[in-house]
PDB file of N, CA and C in Angstrom:
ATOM      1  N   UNK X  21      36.248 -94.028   0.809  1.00 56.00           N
ATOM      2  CA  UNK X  21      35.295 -93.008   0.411  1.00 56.00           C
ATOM      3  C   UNK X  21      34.295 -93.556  -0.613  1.00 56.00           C
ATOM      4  N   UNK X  22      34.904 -94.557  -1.498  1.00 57.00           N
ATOM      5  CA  UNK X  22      34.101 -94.669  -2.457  1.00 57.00           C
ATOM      6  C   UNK X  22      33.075 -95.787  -2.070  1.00 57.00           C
ATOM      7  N   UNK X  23      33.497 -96.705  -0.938  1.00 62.00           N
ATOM      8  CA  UNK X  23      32.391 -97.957  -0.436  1.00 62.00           C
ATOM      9  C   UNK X  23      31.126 -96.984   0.614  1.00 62.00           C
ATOM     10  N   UNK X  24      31.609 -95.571   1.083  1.00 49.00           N
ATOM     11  CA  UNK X  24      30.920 -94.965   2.009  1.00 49.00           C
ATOM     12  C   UNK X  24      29.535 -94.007   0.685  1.00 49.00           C
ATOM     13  N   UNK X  25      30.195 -93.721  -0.418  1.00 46.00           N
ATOM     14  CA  UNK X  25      28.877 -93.428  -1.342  1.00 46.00           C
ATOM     15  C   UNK X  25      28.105 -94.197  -2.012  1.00 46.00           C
ATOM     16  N   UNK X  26      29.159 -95.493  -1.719  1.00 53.00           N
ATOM     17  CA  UNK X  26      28.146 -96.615  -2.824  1.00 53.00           C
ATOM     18  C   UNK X  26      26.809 -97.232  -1.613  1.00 53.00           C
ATOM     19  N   UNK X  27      27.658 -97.406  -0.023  1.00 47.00           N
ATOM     20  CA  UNK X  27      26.274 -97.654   0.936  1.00 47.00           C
ATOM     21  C   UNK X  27      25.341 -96.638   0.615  1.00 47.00           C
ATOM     22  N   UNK X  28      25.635 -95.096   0.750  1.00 42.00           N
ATOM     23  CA  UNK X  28      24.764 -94.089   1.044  1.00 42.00           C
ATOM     24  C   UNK X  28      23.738 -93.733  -0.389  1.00 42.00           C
ATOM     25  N   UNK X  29      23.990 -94.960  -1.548  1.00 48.00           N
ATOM     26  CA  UNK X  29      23.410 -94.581  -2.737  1.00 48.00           C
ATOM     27  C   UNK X  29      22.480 -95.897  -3.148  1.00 48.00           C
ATOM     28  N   UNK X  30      22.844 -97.050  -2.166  1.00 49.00           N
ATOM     29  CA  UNK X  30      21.863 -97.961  -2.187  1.00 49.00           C
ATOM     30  C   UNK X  30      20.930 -97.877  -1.214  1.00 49.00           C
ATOM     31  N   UNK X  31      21.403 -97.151   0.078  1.00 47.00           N
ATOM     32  CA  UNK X  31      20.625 -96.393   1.319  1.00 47.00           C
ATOM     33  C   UNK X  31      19.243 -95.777   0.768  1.00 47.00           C
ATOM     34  N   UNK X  32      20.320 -94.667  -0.417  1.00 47.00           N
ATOM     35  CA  UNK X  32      18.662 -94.231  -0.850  1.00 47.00           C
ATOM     36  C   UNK X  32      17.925 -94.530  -1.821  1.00 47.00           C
ATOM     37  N   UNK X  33      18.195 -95.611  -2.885  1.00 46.00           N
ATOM     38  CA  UNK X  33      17.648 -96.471  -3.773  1.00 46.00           C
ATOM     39  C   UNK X  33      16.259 -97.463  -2.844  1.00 46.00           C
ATOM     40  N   UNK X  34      16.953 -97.970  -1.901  1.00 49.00           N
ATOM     41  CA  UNK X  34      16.523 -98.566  -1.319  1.00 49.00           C
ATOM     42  C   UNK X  34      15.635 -98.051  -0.406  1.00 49.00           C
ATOM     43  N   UNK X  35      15.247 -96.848   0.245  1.00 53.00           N
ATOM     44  CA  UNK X  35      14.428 -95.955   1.008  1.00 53.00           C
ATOM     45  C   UNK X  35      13.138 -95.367  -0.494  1.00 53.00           C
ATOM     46  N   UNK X  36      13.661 -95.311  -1.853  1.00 72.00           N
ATOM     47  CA  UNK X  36      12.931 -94.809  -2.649  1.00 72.00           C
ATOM     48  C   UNK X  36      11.637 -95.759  -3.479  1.00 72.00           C
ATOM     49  N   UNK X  37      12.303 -97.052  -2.394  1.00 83.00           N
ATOM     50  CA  UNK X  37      10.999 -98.621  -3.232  1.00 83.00           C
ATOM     51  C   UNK X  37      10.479 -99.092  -2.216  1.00 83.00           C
ATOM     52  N   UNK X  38       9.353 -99.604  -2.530  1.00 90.00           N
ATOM     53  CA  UNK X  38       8.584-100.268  -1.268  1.00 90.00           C
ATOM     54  C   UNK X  38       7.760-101.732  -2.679  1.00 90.00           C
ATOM     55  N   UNK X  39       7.117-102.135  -1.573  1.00 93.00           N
ATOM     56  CA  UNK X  39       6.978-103.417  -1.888  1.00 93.00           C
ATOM     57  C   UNK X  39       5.125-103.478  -2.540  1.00 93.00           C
ATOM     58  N   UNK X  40       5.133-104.579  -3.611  1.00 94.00           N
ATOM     59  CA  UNK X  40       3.543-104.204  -4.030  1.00 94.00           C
ATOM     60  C   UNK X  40       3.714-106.139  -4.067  1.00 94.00           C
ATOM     61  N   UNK X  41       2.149-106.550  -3.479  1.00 96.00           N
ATOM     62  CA  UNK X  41       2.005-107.862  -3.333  1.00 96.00           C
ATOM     63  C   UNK X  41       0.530-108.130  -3.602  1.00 96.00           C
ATOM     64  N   UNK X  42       0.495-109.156  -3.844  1.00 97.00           N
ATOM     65  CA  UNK X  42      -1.497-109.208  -3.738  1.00 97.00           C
ATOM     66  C   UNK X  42      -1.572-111.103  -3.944  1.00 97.00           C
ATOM     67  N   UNK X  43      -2.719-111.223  -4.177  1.00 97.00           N
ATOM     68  CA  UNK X  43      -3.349-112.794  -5.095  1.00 97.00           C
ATOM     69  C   UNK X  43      -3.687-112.217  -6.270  1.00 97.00           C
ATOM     70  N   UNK X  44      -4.465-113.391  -7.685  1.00 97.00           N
ATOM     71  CA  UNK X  44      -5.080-112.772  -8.527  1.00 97.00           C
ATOM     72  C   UNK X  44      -5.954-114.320  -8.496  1.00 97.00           C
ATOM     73  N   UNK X  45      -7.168-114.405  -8.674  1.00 97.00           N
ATOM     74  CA  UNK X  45      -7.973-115.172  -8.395  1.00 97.00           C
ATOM     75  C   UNK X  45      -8.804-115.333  -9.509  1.00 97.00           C
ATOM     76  N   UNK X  46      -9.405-116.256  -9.785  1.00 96.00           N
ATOM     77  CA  UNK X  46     -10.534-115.887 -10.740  1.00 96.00           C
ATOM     78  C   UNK X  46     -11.738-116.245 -10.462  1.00 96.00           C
ATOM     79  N   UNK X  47     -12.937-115.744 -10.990  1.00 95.00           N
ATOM     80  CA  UNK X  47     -14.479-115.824 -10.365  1.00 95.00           C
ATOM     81  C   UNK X  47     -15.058-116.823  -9.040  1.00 95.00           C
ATOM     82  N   UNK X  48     -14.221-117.893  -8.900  1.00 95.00           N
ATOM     83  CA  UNK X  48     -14.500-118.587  -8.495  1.00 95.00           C
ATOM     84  C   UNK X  48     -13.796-118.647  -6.652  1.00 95.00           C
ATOM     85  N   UNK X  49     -12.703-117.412  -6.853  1.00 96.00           N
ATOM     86  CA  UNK X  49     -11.930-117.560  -5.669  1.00 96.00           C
ATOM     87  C   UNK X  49     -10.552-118.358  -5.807  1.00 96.00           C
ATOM     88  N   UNK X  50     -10.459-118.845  -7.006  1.00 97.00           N
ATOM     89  CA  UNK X  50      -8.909-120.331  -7.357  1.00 97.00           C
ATOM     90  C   UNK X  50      -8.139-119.648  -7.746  1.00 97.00           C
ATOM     91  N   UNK X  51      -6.524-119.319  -7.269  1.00 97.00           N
ATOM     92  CA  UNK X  51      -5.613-118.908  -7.668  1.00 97.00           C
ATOM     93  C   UNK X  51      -5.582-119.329  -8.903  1.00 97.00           C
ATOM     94  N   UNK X  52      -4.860-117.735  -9.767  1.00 97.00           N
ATOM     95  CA  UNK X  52      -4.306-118.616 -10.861  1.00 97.00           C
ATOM     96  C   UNK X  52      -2.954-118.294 -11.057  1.00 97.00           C
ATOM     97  N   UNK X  53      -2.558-119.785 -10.834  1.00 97.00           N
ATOM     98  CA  UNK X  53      -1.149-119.462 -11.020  1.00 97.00           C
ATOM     99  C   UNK X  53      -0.493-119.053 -12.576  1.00 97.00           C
ATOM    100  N   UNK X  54       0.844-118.679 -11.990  1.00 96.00           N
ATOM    101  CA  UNK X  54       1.413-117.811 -13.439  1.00 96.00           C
ATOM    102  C   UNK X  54       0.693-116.768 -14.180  1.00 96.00           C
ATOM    103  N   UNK X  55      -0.192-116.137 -13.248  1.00 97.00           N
ATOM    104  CA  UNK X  55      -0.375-115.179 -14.107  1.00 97.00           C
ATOM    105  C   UNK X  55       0.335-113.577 -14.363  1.00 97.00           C
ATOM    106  N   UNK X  56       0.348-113.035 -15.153  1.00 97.00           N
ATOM    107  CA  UNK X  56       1.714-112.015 -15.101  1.00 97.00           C
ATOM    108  C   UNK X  56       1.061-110.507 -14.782  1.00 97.00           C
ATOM    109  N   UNK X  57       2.038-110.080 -14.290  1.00 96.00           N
ATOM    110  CA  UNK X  57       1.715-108.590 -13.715  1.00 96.00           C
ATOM    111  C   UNK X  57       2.610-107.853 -13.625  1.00 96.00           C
ATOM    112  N   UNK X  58       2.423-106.603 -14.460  1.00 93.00           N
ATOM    113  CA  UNK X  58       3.450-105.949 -14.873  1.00 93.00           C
ATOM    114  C   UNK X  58       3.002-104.584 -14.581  1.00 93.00           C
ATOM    115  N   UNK X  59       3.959-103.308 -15.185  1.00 94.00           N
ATOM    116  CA  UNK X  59       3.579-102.055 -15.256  1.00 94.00           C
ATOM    117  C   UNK X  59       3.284-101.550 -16.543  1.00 94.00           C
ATOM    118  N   UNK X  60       2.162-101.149 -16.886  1.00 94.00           N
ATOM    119  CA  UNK X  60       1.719-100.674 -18.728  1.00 94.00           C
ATOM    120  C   UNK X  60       2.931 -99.759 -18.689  1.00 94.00           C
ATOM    121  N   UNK X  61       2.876-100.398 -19.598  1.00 90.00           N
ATOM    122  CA  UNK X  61       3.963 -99.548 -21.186  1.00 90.00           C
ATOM    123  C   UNK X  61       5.741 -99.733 -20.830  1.00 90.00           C
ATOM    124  N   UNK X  62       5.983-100.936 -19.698  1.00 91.00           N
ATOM    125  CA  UNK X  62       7.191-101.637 -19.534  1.00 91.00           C
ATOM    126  C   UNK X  62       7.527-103.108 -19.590  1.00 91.00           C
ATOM    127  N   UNK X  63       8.656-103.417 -19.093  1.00 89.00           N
ATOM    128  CA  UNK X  63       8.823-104.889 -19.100  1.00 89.00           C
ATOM    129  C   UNK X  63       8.611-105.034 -17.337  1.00 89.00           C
ATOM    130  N   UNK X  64       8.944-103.730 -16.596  1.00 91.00           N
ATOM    131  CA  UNK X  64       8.597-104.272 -15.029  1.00 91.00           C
ATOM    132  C   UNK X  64       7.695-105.474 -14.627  1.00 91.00           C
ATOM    133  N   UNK X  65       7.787-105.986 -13.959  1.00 92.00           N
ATOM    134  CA  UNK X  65       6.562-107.188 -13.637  1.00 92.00           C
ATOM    135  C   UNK X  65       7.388-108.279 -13.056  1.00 92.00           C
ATOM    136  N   UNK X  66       6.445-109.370 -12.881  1.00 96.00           N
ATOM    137  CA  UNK X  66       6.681-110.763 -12.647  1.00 96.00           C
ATOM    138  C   UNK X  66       5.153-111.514 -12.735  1.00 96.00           C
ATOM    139  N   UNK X  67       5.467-113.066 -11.962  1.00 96.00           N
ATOM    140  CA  UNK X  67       4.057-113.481 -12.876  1.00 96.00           C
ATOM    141  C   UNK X  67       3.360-114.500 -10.789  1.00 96.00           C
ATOM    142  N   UNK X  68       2.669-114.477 -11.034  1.00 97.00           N
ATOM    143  CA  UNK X  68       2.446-115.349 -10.049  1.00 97.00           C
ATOM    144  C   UNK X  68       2.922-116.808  -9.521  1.00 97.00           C
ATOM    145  N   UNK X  69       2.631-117.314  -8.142  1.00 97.00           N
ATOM    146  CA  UNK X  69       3.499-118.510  -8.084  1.00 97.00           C
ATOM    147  C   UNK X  69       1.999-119.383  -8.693  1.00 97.00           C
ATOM    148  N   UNK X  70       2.809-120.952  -7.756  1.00 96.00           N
ATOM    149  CA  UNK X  70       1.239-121.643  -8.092  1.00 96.00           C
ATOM    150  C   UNK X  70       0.272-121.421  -7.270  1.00 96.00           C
ATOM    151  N   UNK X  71       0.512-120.483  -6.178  1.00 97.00           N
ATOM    152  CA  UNK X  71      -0.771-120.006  -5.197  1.00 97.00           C
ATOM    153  C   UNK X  71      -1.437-118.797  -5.596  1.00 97.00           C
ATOM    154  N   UNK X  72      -1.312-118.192  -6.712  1.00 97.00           N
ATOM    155  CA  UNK X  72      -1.775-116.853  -7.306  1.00 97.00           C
ATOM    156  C   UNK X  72      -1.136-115.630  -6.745  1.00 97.00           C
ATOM    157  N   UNK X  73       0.018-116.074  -5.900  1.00 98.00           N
ATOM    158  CA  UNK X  73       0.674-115.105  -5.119  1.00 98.00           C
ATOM    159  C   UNK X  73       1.627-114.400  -6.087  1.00 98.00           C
ATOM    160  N   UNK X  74       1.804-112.664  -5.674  1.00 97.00           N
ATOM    161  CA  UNK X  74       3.018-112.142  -6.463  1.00 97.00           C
ATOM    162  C   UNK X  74       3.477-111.224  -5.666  1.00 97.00           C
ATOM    163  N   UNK X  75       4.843-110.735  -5.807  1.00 96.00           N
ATOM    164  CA  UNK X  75       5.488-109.813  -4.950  1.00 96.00           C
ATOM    165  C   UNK X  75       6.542-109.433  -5.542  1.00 96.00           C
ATOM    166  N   UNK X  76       6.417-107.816  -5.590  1.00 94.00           N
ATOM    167  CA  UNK X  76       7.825-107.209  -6.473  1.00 94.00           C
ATOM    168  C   UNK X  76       8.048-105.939  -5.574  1.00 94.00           C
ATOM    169  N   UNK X  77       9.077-105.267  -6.012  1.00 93.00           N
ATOM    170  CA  UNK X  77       9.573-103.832  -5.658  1.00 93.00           C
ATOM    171  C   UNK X  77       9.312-102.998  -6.753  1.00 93.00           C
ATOM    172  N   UNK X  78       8.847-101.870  -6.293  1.00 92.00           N
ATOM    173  CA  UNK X  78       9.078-100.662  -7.674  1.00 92.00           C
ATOM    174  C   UNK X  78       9.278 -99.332  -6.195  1.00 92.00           C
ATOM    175  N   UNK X  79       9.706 -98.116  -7.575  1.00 92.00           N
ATOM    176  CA  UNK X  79       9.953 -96.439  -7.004  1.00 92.00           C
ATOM    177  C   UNK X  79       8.650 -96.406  -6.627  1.00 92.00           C
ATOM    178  N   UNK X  80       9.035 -95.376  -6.069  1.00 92.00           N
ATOM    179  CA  UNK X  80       7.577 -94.445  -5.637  1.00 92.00           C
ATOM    180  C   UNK X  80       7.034 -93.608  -6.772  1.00 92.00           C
ATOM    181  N   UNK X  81       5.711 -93.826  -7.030  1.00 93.00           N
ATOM    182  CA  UNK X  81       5.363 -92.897  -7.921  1.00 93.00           C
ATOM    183  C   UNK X  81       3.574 -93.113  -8.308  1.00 93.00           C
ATOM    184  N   UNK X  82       3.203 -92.768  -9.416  1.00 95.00           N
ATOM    185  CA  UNK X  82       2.019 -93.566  -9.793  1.00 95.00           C
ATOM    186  C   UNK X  82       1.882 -94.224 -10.742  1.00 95.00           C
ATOM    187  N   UNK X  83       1.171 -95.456 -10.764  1.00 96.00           N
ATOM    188  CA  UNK X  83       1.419 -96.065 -12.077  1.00 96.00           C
ATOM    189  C   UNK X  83       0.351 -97.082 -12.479  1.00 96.00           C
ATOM    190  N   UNK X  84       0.148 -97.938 -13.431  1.00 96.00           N
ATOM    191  CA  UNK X  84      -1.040 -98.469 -13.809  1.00 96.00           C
ATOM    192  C   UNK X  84      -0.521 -99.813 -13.828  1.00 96.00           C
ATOM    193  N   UNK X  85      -1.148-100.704 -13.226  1.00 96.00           N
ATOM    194  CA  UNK X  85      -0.455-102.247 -13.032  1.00 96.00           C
ATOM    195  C   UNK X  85      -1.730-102.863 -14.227  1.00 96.00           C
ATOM    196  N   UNK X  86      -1.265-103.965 -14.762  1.00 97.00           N
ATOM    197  CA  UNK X  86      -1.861-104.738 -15.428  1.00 97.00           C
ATOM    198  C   UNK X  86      -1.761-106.267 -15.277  1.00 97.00           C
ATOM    199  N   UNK X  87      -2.939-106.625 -15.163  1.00 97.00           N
ATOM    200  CA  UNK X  87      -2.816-108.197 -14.817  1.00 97.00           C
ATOM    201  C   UNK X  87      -3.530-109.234 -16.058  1.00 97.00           C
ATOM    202  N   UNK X  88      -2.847-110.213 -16.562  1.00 96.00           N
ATOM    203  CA  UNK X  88      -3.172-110.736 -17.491  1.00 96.00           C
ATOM    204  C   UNK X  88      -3.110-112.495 -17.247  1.00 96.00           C
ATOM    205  N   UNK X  89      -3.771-113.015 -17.822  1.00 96.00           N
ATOM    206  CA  UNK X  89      -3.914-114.621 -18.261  1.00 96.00           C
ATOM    207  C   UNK X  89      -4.460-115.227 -19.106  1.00 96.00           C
ATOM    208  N   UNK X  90      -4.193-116.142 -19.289  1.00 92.00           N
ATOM    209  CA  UNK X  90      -4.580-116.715 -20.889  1.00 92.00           C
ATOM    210  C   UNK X  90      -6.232-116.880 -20.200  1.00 92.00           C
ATOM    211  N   UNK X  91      -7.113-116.891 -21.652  1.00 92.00           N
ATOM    212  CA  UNK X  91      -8.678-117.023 -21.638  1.00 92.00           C
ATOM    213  C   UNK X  91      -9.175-115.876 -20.690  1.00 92.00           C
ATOM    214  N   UNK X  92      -8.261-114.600 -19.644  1.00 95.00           N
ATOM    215  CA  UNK X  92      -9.342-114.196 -18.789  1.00 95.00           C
ATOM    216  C   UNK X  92      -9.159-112.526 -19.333  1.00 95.00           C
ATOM    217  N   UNK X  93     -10.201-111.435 -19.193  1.00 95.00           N
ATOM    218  CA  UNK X  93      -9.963-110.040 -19.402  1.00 95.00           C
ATOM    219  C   UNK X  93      -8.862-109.630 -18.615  1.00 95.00           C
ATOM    220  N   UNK X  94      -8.376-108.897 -19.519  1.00 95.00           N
ATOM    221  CA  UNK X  94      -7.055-108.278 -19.077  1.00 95.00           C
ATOM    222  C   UNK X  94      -7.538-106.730 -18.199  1.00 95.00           C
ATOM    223  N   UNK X  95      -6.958-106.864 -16.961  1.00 96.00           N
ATOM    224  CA  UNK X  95      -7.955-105.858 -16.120  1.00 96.00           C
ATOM    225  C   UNK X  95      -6.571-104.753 -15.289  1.00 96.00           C
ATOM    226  N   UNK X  96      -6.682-103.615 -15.496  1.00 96.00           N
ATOM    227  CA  UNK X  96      -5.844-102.394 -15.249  1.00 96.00           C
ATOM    228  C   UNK X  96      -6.232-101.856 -13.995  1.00 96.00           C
ATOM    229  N   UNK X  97      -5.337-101.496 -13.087  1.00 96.00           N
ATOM    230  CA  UNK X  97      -5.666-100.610 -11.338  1.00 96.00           C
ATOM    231  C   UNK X  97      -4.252 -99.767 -11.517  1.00 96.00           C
ATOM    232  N   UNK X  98      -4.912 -98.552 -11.365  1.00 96.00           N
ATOM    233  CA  UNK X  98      -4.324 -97.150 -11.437  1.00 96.00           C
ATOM    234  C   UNK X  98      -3.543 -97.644  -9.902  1.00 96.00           C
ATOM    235  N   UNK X  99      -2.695 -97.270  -9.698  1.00 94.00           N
ATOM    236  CA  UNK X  99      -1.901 -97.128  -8.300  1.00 94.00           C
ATOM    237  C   UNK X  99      -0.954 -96.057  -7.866  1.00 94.00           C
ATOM    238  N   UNK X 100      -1.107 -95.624  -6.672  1.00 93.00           N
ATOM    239  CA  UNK X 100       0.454 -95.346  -6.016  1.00 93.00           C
ATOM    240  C   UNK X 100       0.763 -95.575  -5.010  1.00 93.00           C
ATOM    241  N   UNK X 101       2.268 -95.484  -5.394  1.00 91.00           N
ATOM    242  CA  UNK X 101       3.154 -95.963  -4.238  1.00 91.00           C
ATOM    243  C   UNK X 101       3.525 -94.932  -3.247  1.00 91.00           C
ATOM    244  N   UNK X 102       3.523 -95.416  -2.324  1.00 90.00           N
ATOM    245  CA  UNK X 102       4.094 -94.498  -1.161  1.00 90.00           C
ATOM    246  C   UNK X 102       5.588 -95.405  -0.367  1.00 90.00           C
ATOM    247  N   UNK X 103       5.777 -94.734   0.648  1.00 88.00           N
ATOM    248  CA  UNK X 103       6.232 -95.376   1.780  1.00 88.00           C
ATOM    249  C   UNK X 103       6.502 -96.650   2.071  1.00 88.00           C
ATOM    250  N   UNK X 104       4.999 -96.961   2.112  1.00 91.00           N
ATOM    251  CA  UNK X 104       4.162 -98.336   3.029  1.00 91.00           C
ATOM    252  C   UNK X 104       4.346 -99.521   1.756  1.00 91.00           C
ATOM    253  N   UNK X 105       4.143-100.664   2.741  1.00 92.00           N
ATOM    254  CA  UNK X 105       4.125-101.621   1.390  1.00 92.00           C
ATOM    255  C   UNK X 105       2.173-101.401   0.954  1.00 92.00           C
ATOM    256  N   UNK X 106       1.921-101.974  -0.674  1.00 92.00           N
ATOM    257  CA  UNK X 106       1.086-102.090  -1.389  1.00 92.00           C
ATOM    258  C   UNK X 106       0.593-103.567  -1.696  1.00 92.00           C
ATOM    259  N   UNK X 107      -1.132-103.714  -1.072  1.00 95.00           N
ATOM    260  CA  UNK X 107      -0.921-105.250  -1.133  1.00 95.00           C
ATOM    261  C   UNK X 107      -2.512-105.150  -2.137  1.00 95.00           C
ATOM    262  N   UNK X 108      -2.607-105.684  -3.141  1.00 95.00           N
ATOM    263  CA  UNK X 108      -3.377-105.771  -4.312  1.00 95.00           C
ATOM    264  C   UNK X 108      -4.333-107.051  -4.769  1.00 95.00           C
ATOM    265  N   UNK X 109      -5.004-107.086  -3.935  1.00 96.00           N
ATOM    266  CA  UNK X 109      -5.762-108.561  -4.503  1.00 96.00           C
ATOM    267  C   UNK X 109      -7.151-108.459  -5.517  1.00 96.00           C
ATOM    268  N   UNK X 110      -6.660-109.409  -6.955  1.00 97.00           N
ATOM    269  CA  UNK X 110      -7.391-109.004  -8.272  1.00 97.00           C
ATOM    270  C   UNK X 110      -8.276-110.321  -8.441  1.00 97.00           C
ATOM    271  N   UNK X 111      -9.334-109.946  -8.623  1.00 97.00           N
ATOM    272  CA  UNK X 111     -10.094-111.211  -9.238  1.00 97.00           C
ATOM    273  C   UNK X 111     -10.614-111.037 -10.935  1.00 97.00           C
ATOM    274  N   UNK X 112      -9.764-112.216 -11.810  1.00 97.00           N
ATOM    275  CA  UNK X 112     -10.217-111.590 -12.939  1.00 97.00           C
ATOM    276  C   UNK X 112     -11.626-112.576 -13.418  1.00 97.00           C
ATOM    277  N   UNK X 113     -11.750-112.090 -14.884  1.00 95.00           N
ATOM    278  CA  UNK X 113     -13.284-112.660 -15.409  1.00 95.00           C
ATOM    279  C   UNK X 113     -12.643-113.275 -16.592  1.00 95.00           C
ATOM    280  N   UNK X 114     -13.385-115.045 -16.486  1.00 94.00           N
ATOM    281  CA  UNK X 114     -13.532-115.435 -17.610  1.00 94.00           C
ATOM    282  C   UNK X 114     -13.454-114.415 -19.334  1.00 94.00           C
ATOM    283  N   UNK X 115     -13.095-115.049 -20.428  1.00 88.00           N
ATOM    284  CA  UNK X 115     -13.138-114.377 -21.578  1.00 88.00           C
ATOM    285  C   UNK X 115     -13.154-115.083 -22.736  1.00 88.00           C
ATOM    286  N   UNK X 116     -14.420-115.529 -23.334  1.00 77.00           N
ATOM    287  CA  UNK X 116     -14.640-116.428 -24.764  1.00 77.00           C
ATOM    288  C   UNK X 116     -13.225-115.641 -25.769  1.00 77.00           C
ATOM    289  N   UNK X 117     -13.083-116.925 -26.166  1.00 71.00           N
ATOM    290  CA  UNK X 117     -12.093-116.943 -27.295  1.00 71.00           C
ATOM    291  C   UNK X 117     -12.644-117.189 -28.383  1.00 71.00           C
ATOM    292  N   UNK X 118     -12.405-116.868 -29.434  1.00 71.00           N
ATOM    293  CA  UNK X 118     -13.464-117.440 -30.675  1.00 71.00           C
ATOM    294  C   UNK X 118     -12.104-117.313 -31.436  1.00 71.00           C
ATOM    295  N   UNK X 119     -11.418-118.534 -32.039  1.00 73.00           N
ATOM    296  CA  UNK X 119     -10.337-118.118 -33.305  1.00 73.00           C
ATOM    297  C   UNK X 119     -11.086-118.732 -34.744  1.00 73.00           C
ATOM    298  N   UNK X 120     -10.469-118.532 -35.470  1.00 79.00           N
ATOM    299  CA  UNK X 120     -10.289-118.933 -36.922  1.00 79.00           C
ATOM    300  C   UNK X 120     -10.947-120.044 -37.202  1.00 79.00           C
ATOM    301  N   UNK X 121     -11.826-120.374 -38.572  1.00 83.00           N
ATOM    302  CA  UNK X 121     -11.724-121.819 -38.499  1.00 83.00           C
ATOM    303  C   UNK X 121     -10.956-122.778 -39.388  1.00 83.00           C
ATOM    304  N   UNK X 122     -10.981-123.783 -38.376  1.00 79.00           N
ATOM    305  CA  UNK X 122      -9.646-124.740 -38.926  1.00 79.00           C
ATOM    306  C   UNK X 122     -10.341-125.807 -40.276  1.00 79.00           C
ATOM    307  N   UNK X 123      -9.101-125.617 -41.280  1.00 81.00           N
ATOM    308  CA  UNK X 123      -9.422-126.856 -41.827  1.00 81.00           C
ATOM    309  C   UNK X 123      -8.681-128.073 -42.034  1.00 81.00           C
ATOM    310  N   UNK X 124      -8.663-129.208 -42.264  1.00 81.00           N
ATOM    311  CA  UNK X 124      -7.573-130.168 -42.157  1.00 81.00           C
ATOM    312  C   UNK X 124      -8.038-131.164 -43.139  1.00 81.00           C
ATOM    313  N   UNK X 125      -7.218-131.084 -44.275  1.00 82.00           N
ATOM    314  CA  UNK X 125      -7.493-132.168 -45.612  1.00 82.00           C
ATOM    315  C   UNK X 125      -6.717-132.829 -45.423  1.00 82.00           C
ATOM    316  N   UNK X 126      -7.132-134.464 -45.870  1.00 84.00           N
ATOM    317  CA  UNK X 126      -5.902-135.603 -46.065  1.00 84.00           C
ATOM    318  C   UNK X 126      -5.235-135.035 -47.218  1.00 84.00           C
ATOM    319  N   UNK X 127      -4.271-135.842 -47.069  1.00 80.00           N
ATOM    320  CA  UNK X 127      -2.948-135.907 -48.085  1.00 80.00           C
ATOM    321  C   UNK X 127      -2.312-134.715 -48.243  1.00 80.00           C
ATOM    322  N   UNK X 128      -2.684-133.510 -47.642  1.00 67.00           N
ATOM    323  CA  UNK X 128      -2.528-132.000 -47.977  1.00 67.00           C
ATOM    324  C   UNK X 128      -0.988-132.060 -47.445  1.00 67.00           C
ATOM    325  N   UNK X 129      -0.243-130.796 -48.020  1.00 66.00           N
ATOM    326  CA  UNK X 129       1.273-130.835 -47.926  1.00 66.00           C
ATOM    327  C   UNK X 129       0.301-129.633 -46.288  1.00 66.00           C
TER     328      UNK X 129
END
């Protein structure tokens, strides 16, 4: 009894996710690999391979994906999930960095 509720409870875990995939590219059309993609305001996500490719599972519902990489704007797509799988292809934009300026004295501890 108890292996017949544990199938019928991954049955419907598993009927309640579908699949979200895409590239993430940047201006130029060049994968970028590792870049990460998650769900705002969780740890959900994963990050790209070295082909800019990504592919995860989530519930059905609506939700705001975020895609990020070092040097490029961090760029947000409202989504929902249904049924069907979800296939997402992002091209992000360059982003000037400007930090601090450095100083570096001899002999300095």
């Amino acid at each position: 009894m108890k292996s017949l509720l544990s199938f019928l409870f991954f049955i419907s875990f598993c009927a309640s996710a579908t699949n979200i995939s895409g590239t993430i590219t940047d201006e130029n059309n060049k994968p970028l690999p590792f870049a990460a993609v998650y769900i705002k305001g969780t740890s959900t996500g994963t990050t790209t391979n070295s082909e800019g490719f990504f592919s995860f599972n989530i519930n059905l519902g609506e939700y705001i994906l975020e895609f990020r990489y070092i040097s490029y704007k961090i760029q947000s797509k409202k989504i929902e999930v249904k049924n069907e799988p979800v296939i997402i292809n992002v091209q992000l934009s360059p982003e000037g960095i400007q930090s601090k300026e450095v100083v570096v004295y001899a002999n300095a501890e």
